[in-house]
Each structure stands twice: as C-alpha cells, then as structure tokens.
Coordinates of C-alpha atoms and ligand atoms in Angstrom, one line a residue:
X227 CA -125.7 -244.1 -46.8
X228 CA -127.1 -247.3 -46.5
X229 CA -129.9 -249.3 -48.5
X230 CA -128.2 -249.5 -51.0
X231 CA -127.8 -252.8 -51.1
X232 CA -131.8 -253.6 -51.4
X233 CA -133.1 -251.5 -52.8
X234 CA -132.4 -251.6 -57.6
X235 CA -130.5 -248.6 -57.3
X236 CA -129.1 -247.6 -61.7
X237 CA -126.6 -245.8 -62.3
X238 CA -129.2 -243.9 -63.5
X239 CA -130.3 -243.4 -59.7
X240 CA -126.0 -242.4 -59.0
X241 CA -126.6 -239.5 -61.4
X242 CA -129.7 -238.0 -60.7
X243 CA -129.3 -238.4 -56.6
X244 CA -125.5 -236.6 -57.5
X245 CA -126.6 -234.3 -60.1
X246 CA -129.2 -233.7 -56.8
X247 CA -127.0 -233.2 -54.4
X248 CA -123.9 -231.1 -56.1
X249 CA -126.9 -228.2 -57.2
X250 CA -128.4 -228.5 -53.2
X251 CA -125.2 -228.0 -51.4
X252 CA -123.8 -225.6 -54.3
X253 CA -126.8 -223.5 -54.8
X254 CA -128.9 -224.0 -52.4
X255 CA -127.1 -224.2 -49.2
X256 CA -125.9 -221.1 -49.2
X257 CA -129.3 -218.8 -49.7
X258 CA -131.8 -221.1 -48.0
X259 CA -131.3 -218.9 -44.7
X260 CA -131.5 -215.3 -46.1
X261 CA -134.8 -217.0 -48.0
X262 CA -135.8 -218.7 -45.0
X263 CA -135.6 -215.3 -43.4
X264 CA -137.4 -213.0 -45.9
X265 CA -140.2 -215.4 -46.5
X266 CA -139.4 -214.6 -50.5
X267 CA -139.3 -217.2 -53.2
X268 CA -136.9 -218.0 -55.0
X269 CA -137.3 -218.8 -58.5
X270 CA -134.1 -218.8 -59.7
X271 CA -133.0 -222.0 -58.1
X272 CA -137.0 -223.5 -59.3
X273 CA -136.2 -222.8 -62.2
X274 CA -133.1 -224.5 -62.3
X275 CA -133.9 -227.1 -61.1
X276 CA -136.1 -227.1 -64.0
X277 CA -133.7 -227.0 -66.2
X278 CA -131.9 -230.2 -64.9
X279 CA -135.5 -232.1 -64.9
X280 CA -136.0 -232.2 -60.9
X281 CA -139.8 -231.0 -61.1
X282 CA -140.7 -233.1 -63.0
X283 CA -138.8 -236.7 -62.8
X284 CA -141.3 -239.2 -63.3
X285 CA -143.3 -237.0 -66.0
X286 CA -141.9 -239.3 -70.0
X287 CA -139.8 -237.2 -71.3
X288 CA -142.4 -237.0 -74.8
X289 CA -144.3 -234.3 -71.6
X290 CA -141.1 -232.1 -71.2
X291 CA -140.0 -234.3 -67.9
X292 CA -137.0 -236.7 -67.2
X293 CA -139.2 -240.0 -68.2
X294 CA -137.1 -241.4 -64.9
X295 CA -138.7 -243.6 -61.9
X296 CA -140.4 -243.2 -58.5
X297 CA -136.6 -244.1 -56.7
X298 CA -135.3 -242.0 -58.5
X299 CA -138.0 -238.6 -58.0
X300 CA -137.0 -239.4 -53.6
X301 CA -133.6 -239.7 -53.9
X302 CA -133.1 -236.3 -55.6
X303 CA -136.4 -235.0 -52.7
X304 CA -134.5 -236.3 -50.2
X305 CA -130.7 -234.0 -51.3
X306 CA -132.7 -231.5 -52.0
X307 CA -134.7 -231.4 -49.2
X308 CA -131.1 -231.7 -46.6
X309 CA -130.3 -228.9 -48.6
X310 CA -133.3 -226.2 -47.8
X311 CA -136.6 -227.9 -46.3
X312 CA -138.3 -224.9 -48.9
X313 CA -137.3 -226.1 -52.1
X314 CA -137.8 -229.4 -51.7
X315 CA -142.0 -228.0 -51.1
X316 CA -142.2 -226.3 -54.5
X317 CA -140.2 -229.4 -55.5
X318 CA -142.7 -231.9 -54.3
X319 CA -146.0 -230.1 -55.1
X320 CA -144.6 -229.6 -58.9
X321 CA -143.6 -233.8 -59.3
X322 CA -146.0 -234.8 -56.8
X323 CA -149.1 -233.3 -56.7
X324 CA -149.5 -231.4 -59.8
X325 CA -147.6 -233.8 -62.5
X326 CA -148.8 -237.0 -60.8
X327 CA -152.3 -235.9 -60.9
X328 CA -152.6 -235.4 -64.4
X329 CA -150.3 -238.3 -65.4
X330 CA -152.4 -240.7 -64.1
X331 CA -155.8 -239.0 -64.4
X332 CA -155.9 -236.3 -67.4
X333 CA -156.8 -236.9 -70.9
X334 CA -154.2 -236.6 -74.2
X335 CA -155.0 -232.6 -74.1
X336 CA -154.2 -231.2 -70.3
X337 CA -151.3 -233.9 -70.1
X338 CA -149.9 -232.1 -73.6
X339 CA -150.9 -228.9 -72.4
X340 CA -150.2 -228.3 -69.2
X341 CA -147.2 -231.0 -68.2
X342 CA -144.3 -229.0 -70.6
X343 CA -144.8 -226.4 -68.9
X344 CA -144.4 -227.5 -65.2
X345 CA -142.4 -230.4 -65.8
X346 CA -139.6 -228.5 -67.4
X347 CA -139.8 -226.3 -64.4
X348 CA -141.0 -223.3 -66.4
X349 CA -144.0 -222.9 -65.1
X350 CA -144.8 -223.6 -60.9
X351 CA -147.9 -226.6 -60.6
X352 CA -150.0 -225.9 -57.2
X353 CA -152.7 -229.1 -55.6
X354 CA -155.6 -227.5 -53.8
X355 CA -157.7 -229.3 -51.8
X356 CA -158.3 -227.8 -48.5
X357 CA -160.6 -225.1 -47.4
X358 CA -160.9 -223.1 -44.2
X359 CA -163.7 -225.7 -42.8
X360 CA -162.2 -228.7 -44.5
X361 CA -158.7 -229.3 -43.4
X362 CA -158.5 -233.3 -41.9
X363 CA -162.2 -234.1 -43.4
X364 CA -161.3 -233.5 -47.0
X365 CA -164.9 -234.2 -48.0
X366 CA -166.9 -231.4 -46.7
X367 CA -165.7 -229.2 -49.2
X368 CA -168.4 -225.5 -49.2
X369 CA -166.3 -224.2 -53.1
X370 CA -168.9 -224.8 -55.4
X371 CA -169.4 -225.1 -59.3
X372 CA -171.7 -225.2 -61.5
X373 CA -172.1 -226.3 -64.9
X374 CA -172.9 -223.5 -67.6
X375 CA -173.1 -225.3 -71.0
X376 CA -169.2 -226.1 -71.4
X377 CA -168.0 -224.5 -68.5
X378 CA -168.7 -225.1 -64.8
X379 CA -168.6 -222.0 -62.5
X380 CA -166.5 -222.2 -60.0
X381 CA -167.4 -220.1 -56.3
X382 CA -165.5 -220.3 -52.9
X383 CA -162.2 -220.5 -50.6
X384 CA -159.1 -222.1 -50.4
X385 CA -156.6 -222.4 -48.3
X386 CA -153.3 -223.5 -47.3
X387 CA -151.8 -224.1 -50.8
X388 CA -148.5 -224.2 -51.6
X389 CA -146.6 -222.3 -53.8
X390 CA -149.9 -220.3 -54.2
X391 CA -149.0 -217.1 -55.1
X392 CA -146.9 -218.0 -57.4
X393 CA -148.3 -220.9 -59.6
X394 CA -149.6 -221.0 -63.1
X395 CA -151.3 -223.3 -63.0
X396 CA -153.4 -225.4 -59.7
X397 CA -155.4 -228.8 -60.0
X398 CA -158.9 -227.4 -57.2
X399 CA -160.9 -229.7 -55.7
X400 CA -164.2 -228.7 -55.7
X401 CA -167.9 -229.4 -54.9
X402 CA -170.4 -229.9 -57.8
X403 CA -172.9 -232.1 -56.4
X404 CA -172.7 -231.3 -52.2
X405 CA -175.9 -233.2 -51.7
X406 CA -173.7 -236.4 -52.5
X407 CA -171.3 -235.3 -50.1
X408 CA -166.9 -237.2 -51.1
X409 CA -168.8 -238.1 -54.1
X410 CA -169.6 -235.3 -55.3
X411 CA -166.4 -233.4 -56.0
X412 CA -165.0 -232.9 -58.9
X413 CA -161.7 -232.1 -60.1
X414 CA -160.3 -229.4 -62.5
X415 CA -157.5 -227.7 -63.9
X416 CA -157.2 -223.8 -63.5
X417 CA -154.9 -221.4 -64.8
X418 CA -154.3 -219.1 -62.2
X419 CA -154.6 -215.0 -63.9
X420 CA -158.1 -215.9 -65.3
X421 CA -161.2 -213.4 -64.3
X422 CA -162.7 -214.4 -61.1
X423 CA -159.5 -215.6 -60.4
X424 CA -157.3 -214.2 -56.8
X425 CA -155.1 -214.9 -54.5
X426 CA -156.2 -213.7 -51.4
X427 CA -154.0 -213.7 -48.3
X428 CA -150.2 -214.8 -48.0
X429 CA -149.5 -217.4 -44.6
X430 CA -146.9 -216.3 -42.4
X431 CA -145.7 -219.7 -41.3
X432 CA -143.5 -221.0 -38.6
X433 CA -141.1 -222.8 -41.4
X434 CA -141.1 -223.6 -45.1
X435 CA -140.7 -220.2 -45.3
X436 CA -139.8 -219.5 -49.2
X437 CA -142.6 -221.9 -50.3
X438 CA -145.6 -219.7 -50.7
X439 CA -148.4 -220.3 -49.1
X440 CA -151.8 -218.7 -49.9
X441 CA -155.2 -218.4 -49.5
X442 CA -156.8 -218.5 -53.4
X443 CA -160.0 -217.3 -54.4
X444 CA -162.8 -218.0 -56.9
X445 CA -165.1 -215.4 -57.4
X446 CA -167.5 -216.6 -60.9
X447 CA -164.0 -218.4 -62.2
X448 CA -165.6 -220.3 -66.1
X449 CA -163.4 -223.3 -66.4
X450 CA -163.9 -225.5 -69.6
X451 CA -165.4 -228.7 -69.3
X452 CA -162.3 -229.5 -71.2
X453 CA -159.7 -229.0 -68.1
X454 CA -162.1 -231.4 -65.8
X455 CA -159.3 -234.1 -64.4
X456 CA -161.8 -237.4 -64.5
X457 CA -165.3 -237.3 -64.6
X458 CA -167.9 -235.6 -62.1
X459 CA -167.8 -236.8 -58.7
X460 CA -164.8 -238.7 -59.2
X461 CA -162.9 -235.8 -57.9
X462 CA -161.9 -237.0 -54.0
X463 CA -160.7 -240.7 -55.4
X464 CA -158.5 -238.3 -56.8
X465 CA -157.7 -236.2 -54.1
X466 CA -156.3 -239.7 -51.9
X467 CA -154.7 -241.2 -55.3
X468 CA -152.4 -238.0 -55.4
X469 CA -152.3 -237.5 -51.9
X470 CA -150.6 -241.4 -52.1
X471 CA -148.0 -239.8 -54.4
X472 CA -147.5 -236.9 -52.2
X473 CA -147.3 -238.2 -48.4
X474 CA -144.1 -239.8 -50.2
X475 CA -142.5 -237.2 -50.9
X476 CA -143.0 -235.4 -47.8
X477 CA -141.6 -238.8 -46.4
X478 CA -138.3 -238.4 -48.6
X479 CA -138.4 -235.0 -47.8
X480 CA -138.8 -236.0 -44.0
X481 CA -135.6 -238.0 -43.5
X482 CA -133.3 -234.7 -46.3
X483 CA -133.6 -232.7 -42.8
X484 CA -133.4 -235.1 -40.3
X485 CA -129.9 -236.5 -42.5
X486 CA -128.7 -232.1 -42.6
X487 CA -129.4 -232.5 -39.1
X488 CA -127.9 -235.7 -38.0
X489 CA -124.8 -234.7 -39.9
X490 CA -124.5 -231.4 -38.6
X491 CA -125.2 -232.9 -34.8
X492 CA -122.7 -236.1 -36.0
X493 CA -119.5 -233.6 -36.5
X494 CA -120.5 -231.3 -33.7
X495 CA -121.0 -234.0 -30.9
X496 CA -116.6 -234.4 -32.7
X497 CA -115.2 -231.6 -32.1
X498 CA -117.4 -229.7 -29.5
X499 CA -115.7 -230.0 -26.0
X500 CA -116.6 -229.6 -22.9
X501 CA -115.0 -231.4 -19.6
X502 CA -112.0 -232.2 -20.8
X503 CA -113.5 -234.4 -23.7
X504 CA -115.5 -234.8 -26.7
X505 CA -119.0 -233.9 -25.9
X506 CA -120.2 -237.1 -28.4
X507 CA -117.9 -239.0 -25.4
X508 CA -120.2 -238.6 -23.1
X509 CA -123.1 -241.6 -23.0
X510 CA -126.1 -238.9 -22.8
X511 CA -124.6 -237.6 -27.0
X512 CA -123.6 -240.5 -28.3
X513 CA -126.9 -242.5 -27.5
X514 CA -129.1 -240.1 -29.1
X515 CA -126.7 -240.0 -31.4
X516 CA -127.2 -244.0 -32.1
X517 CA -130.5 -243.2 -31.2
X518 CA -130.7 -240.7 -34.1
X519 CA -129.2 -242.3 -37.4
X520 CA -131.6 -246.3 -36.4
X521 CA -134.2 -243.4 -36.6
X522 CA -133.5 -242.1 -40.2
X523 CA -131.9 -245.6 -41.3
X524 CA -135.0 -247.6 -40.2
X525 CA -136.9 -244.4 -42.2
X526 CA -134.4 -245.1 -45.3
X527 CA -135.9 -248.5 -45.7
X528 CA -139.9 -247.5 -45.5
X529 CA -139.7 -244.7 -48.1
X530 CA -137.7 -246.9 -50.9
X531 CA -139.8 -249.4 -49.9
X532 CA -142.7 -247.2 -50.5
X533 CA -140.8 -245.5 -53.7
X534 CA -140.8 -248.8 -55.5
X535 CA -144.3 -249.7 -54.1
X536 CA -145.5 -246.6 -56.3
X537 CA -143.5 -247.8 -59.5
X538 CA -145.4 -251.2 -59.2
X539 CA -148.6 -249.7 -58.9
X540 CA -147.9 -248.0 -62.2
X541 CA -147.3 -252.1 -63.8
X542 CA -150.4 -253.3 -61.7
X543 CA -152.9 -250.4 -60.7
X544 CA -153.2 -250.9 -57.8
X545 CA -152.7 -249.2 -54.5
X546 CA -149.6 -247.5 -52.5
X547 CA -151.7 -246.0 -49.5
X548 CA -150.8 -248.4 -46.6
X549 CA -146.8 -247.9 -48.0
X550 CA -147.0 -244.4 -49.1
X551 CA -148.9 -243.7 -45.5
X552 CA -145.9 -245.2 -42.8
X553 CA -143.2 -243.2 -44.9
X554 CA -144.2 -240.6 -44.3
X555 CA -145.8 -241.3 -40.2
X556 CA -142.2 -242.5 -39.6
X557 CA -139.9 -240.9 -42.1
X558 CA -142.1 -237.3 -40.3
X559 CA -141.7 -238.0 -36.8
X560 CA -138.3 -239.3 -37.2
X561 CA -137.0 -235.9 -38.6
X562 CA -139.0 -234.0 -35.6
X563 CA -137.3 -237.1 -32.9
X564 CA -134.0 -235.9 -34.6
X565 CA -134.1 -232.2 -35.4
X566 CA -135.1 -231.9 -32.0
X567 CA -132.2 -233.7 -29.9
X568 CA -130.0 -231.8 -32.9
X569 CA -130.7 -227.8 -31.2
X570 CA -130.0 -229.9 -27.8
X571 CA -126.9 -231.3 -28.8
X572 CA -126.0 -227.7 -30.1
X573 CA -127.0 -226.2 -26.7
X574 CA -127.6 -222.9 -27.1
X575 CA -126.1 -223.2 -31.0
X576 CA -128.9 -225.3 -32.2
X577 CA -131.1 -222.0 -30.6
X578 CA -128.9 -219.4 -31.8
X579 CA -129.4 -218.6 -36.4
X580 CA -125.9 -218.3 -36.6
X581 CA -126.5 -222.3 -37.8
X582 CA -129.5 -224.2 -39.2
X583 CA -130.2 -226.3 -36.5
X584 CA -132.7 -224.8 -35.7
X585 CA -134.7 -224.1 -39.1
X586 CA -134.0 -227.9 -39.6
X587 CA -136.2 -228.2 -36.1
X588 CA -139.2 -225.5 -37.6
X589 CA -138.9 -227.2 -40.8
X590 CA -139.6 -230.2 -40.0
X591 CA -142.6 -229.7 -37.9
X592 CA -144.2 -229.5 -41.1
X593 CA -143.6 -233.1 -42.3
X594 CA -146.4 -233.6 -39.2
X595 CA -149.1 -232.0 -41.1
X596 CA -149.1 -231.0 -44.1
X597 CA -150.1 -233.1 -46.8
X598 CA -152.4 -235.5 -43.6
X599 CA -151.4 -234.8 -40.3
X600 CA -149.7 -238.2 -38.0
X601 CA -153.5 -238.4 -37.2
X602 CA -154.7 -239.3 -40.2
X603 CA -151.3 -241.2 -41.1
X604 CA -151.7 -243.7 -38.4
X605 CA -156.2 -243.7 -39.5
X606 CA -155.7 -244.5 -43.0
X607 CA -152.6 -246.9 -41.5
X608 CA -154.7 -248.9 -39.1
X609 CA -158.0 -248.7 -41.5
X610 CA -156.4 -250.4 -44.1
X611 CA -154.9 -253.1 -41.4
X612 CA -158.4 -254.1 -39.4
X613 CA -160.6 -253.1 -41.9
X614 CA -163.5 -251.5 -39.7
X615 CA -163.8 -247.6 -40.0
Ligands
CAA736 N1 -157.1 -243.7 -53.0 C1 -158.3 -244.1 -53.9 N2 -159.8 -243.7 -53.4 C2 -159.8 -243.9 -51.8 C3 -158.5 -243.5 -51.1 C4 -156.7 -243.6 -51.1 N3 -156.3 -243.2 -51.1 N4 -158.8 -243.1 -49.5 C5 -160.0 -243.3 -49.4 N5 -160.6 -243.5 -51.3 C6 -161.8 -243.7 -51.3 C7 -162.8 -244.9 -50.6 O1 -162.3 -245.4 -51.1 C8 -163.9 -244.4 -50.6 O2 -164.2 -244.7 -51.9 P1 -166.0 -245.1 -52.0 O3 -167.1 -244.0 -51.4 O4 -166.2 -245.3 -53.3 O5 -166.6 -245.7 -50.7 C9 -163.8 -242.7 -50.4 O6 -162.9 -242.4 -51.3 C10 -164.2 -241.7 -49.4 O7 -163.1 -242.9 -48.7 P2 -163.4 -243.0 -46.4 O8 -164.8 -243.2 -46.5 O9 -161.5 -243.3 -46.7 O10 -163.0 -240.7 -46.5 P3 -163.4 -240.1 -45.4 O11 -163.9 -239.0 -45.8 O12 -163.6 -241.1 -43.9 O13 -162.0 -239.4 -45.3 C11 -158.9 -239.5 -44.9 C12 -160.4 -240.4 -45.4 C13 -157.3 -240.7 -44.8 C14 -159.4 -238.8 -43.3 C15 -159.1 -237.9 -45.6 O14 -159.7 -237.3 -46.0 C16 -157.9 -237.6 -45.8 O15 -156.4 -238.3 -46.5 N6 -157.5 -236.2 -44.8 C17 -156.7 -236.3 -45.0 C18 -156.3 -235.1 -46.2 C19 -155.0 -233.9 -46.6 O16 -154.0 -235.0 -46.1 N7 -155.1 -232.9 -46.3 C20 -153.8 -232.0 -47.0 C21 -153.9 -231.8 -48.1 S1 -152.6 -231.2 -49.7 C22 -151.7 -230.2 -48.2 O17 -151.2 -230.2 -47.6 C23 -151.3 -228.9 -48.9 C24 -150.3 -228.3 -49.8 O18 -150.1 -228.3 -50.3 C25 -149.1 -229.6 -50.0

C-alpha cells in the first residue's frame, strides 16, 4: 500500500492491519461466496472478530473495546472488506453506528451496560433511523415515542436495519414531539426480544447478502427513560453525528472492495493471454488499470484524512462532516468504477460466480447508497462549502 509516509502510522497500526488481514484472508475469504449465496449471518466469524477486538476498536478497554484510534479502525475494516464486504458491514455498524454513538452521547450506566457486550463481539449492535417513508429525508419519521412516567411507549415501523434480525441492542431514533420536526426526534437504546419488539420482513438484497437486514416493529414497546440517549429532541443531531462516523467506515469498506477488485484484475491482466500477448499489454486494459490504481490511492488519502479528522475531533469536539462525506462519496464511486472495470477486464470470468469479481461489483453498489446516498454526500459537501441551503 502507499500513503504510509503521509500518515502517523505506528507499530500498533501495523499490528492490527496485519492481524485483520491474516484473519480476513484465512478465515473470511474462503467462506465469503458461500455466505453470500445462502444469505446466512456469519455468527462464528463475527464472534471471532469480537475476540480479536475488531468489534469495538475505538472503545476504551474499560468498556470491553480495543482502545485504539480511528486510523486503526479504518485500516482493519479495509482488510476485512477486501475479503468480504458483508463482514465489513456488520463490523462497521457495531463500531461506528452503535459503539461510537453510545461512547459519545451515552451516560455512564449506558456505557457500562451496553458497550461491553457489543464491543467484545458477544452481542450485535444496530442503528435504526430509516423508515419506509423516511430515507434520505431522515427528519420526517412517523414512528412515535410517548412519555409515560419513567418510561416511553414506542410505536412504529423502522426499515433497512442492518443486523436488525440478530441485534440484541439497537439505537433507535423516533419522534417524541412531531410538531418540532427534526428537533422533535429522540434516540433510545432498545433491547430486542422484549415485549412489543418484533423483527419484520427480512430484506432480500442484491449484495452484502450475509449481513442481515430487516424491518423492526414496535407495538407499545416500553423503554425506560434511562435508556434515552441524550435529551429529548437531540436525536437528529445524534443521528447525523453518528452517521459522520459511519460514513468513514463505509468509505473504508469501499476502499477495501476496490482494492480486492483491482488486485484481482492486475493479476489477471498479467496472466491472461489473447491475440498472442498478455491482455495487460493492450493499452485498453493497461490504461484502465492505471485509472483504477490512481483512483484507489486518491480514495485512500481521503479515507485516512477523514480518520485523522475524526480522531482530532475527539480532542477539539469539532465536526468532521466534510471530511467524512468527501471520503464516502469518492471512495464509494471509486469502488463502483473499479469493480465495473474489473468485471470488464475479466470478461466472461468476471460475470461468473466461479470468481469473486461479480460479488465485488454487487458489493460496491451499496456503498453509494447506504449511510447517505452519493447525492446526499454531494448535498452535505456543497452546503458546507457554500453555506447556502
Ligand atoms: N452533525 C451534527 N449536526 C448536524 C449534522 C451533522 N453532521 N448535520 C446536520 N446537523 C444539524 C444541523 O446543524 C441542524 O441543526 P439545527 O436544528 O440546530 O438548525 C439540524 O441538524 C438539521 O440539519 P439540516 O437542516 O441540514 O437537515 P436536513 O433535513 O436538510 O437534512 C441531510 C440533512 C444531510 C439531508 C440528512 O437528512 C441526511 O444525512 N440524510 C441521509 C440519511 C442517511 O444517511 N440515512 C442512512 C441511514 S443508516 C443506513 O443506511 C442503514 C444502516 O443500518 C447502515
């Protein structure tokens, strides 16, 4: 890899990268196609990732995590996603969408109670913002929570919840004061399996098929007020802050997918012969490789830059929205560009299930959609730049 000289990598970073790479290549890559086909949740490997500290990389050791920094997180996630984007999705949701939010906004009780299990991979965490009628326009949700003494009563339907069918704990965003619009949204930590909670329709998906996705339903579900994350009305800002962190994770995922597709293409171009020469000797192929490599390295710079911006924000309290959105936008479009070229370079073999190339192509697509589409990233970046709305 390149870019090392530009970033403050330590021996610890190299260690986690190497450990994640070894594990991903030995234990995840060989089962990725099978789990993609079956759509089964890879519980055994996810548990092992937890034991390695990969499920709560930035969570302090006192709460069951690895106590490392954001750079360590993106390096490890990139390696996991090079082997399998589905494992990467599960890892990124646990780390960024669940643990980060509780670490940043949770009370001591919430940290003690909910972080340890998820950060150590014994439990799966999830994040639930989207609803059937509220996707990109996240402030318009219809689910409701009404205060009742020391509890809130939740009703509503949330959709596209990554790890929804298997998560024990979910950070859920819902309206407590609809008249206040986005300022009426409140976040809660929900325990699945309690009365009033159920898993709805499981989503059948084009890709990241081994990461379980579903609707979740609340019917008079009672959540104690002590499980409220932040204050009433803080939910939208919490959701957005957490998504800023999540977007860096998805950018790392896109980088990992792009690297896997590129490395396979490079190898194929060096070996495969047509018309009496290696196909990599044709300018049509070699120039594609040059573009793939260049975009990947540019994406890498943005991803690591965003990781450093997030790390800095832990001290300054400032936002890293711009860096996260730029990294996600560019890395996800790079993944799609590279995976598309990889299928083309491999020809029929790129289209075949015999090789992982078609899976990289399918997996790349989601990175342009979830945790904010490319259009939403452009909106975020341009609003921050112009100051206009
Ligand atoms: N950090 C902190 N605060 C933020 C913020 C951020 N990144 N972005 C906005 N805010 C604040 C604003 O400052 C504003 O505050 P005030 O109320 O004090 O004025 C408030 O939030 C509202 O901001 P906007 O007016 O900009 O809100 P908007 O309605 O125009 O929406 C948006 C902005 C960027 C479009 C936002 O709705 C968005 O990101 N949409 C995409 C949602 C998304 O990514 N969904 C994916 C869900 S997760 C998923 O994919 C599933 C999974 O499990 C992986």
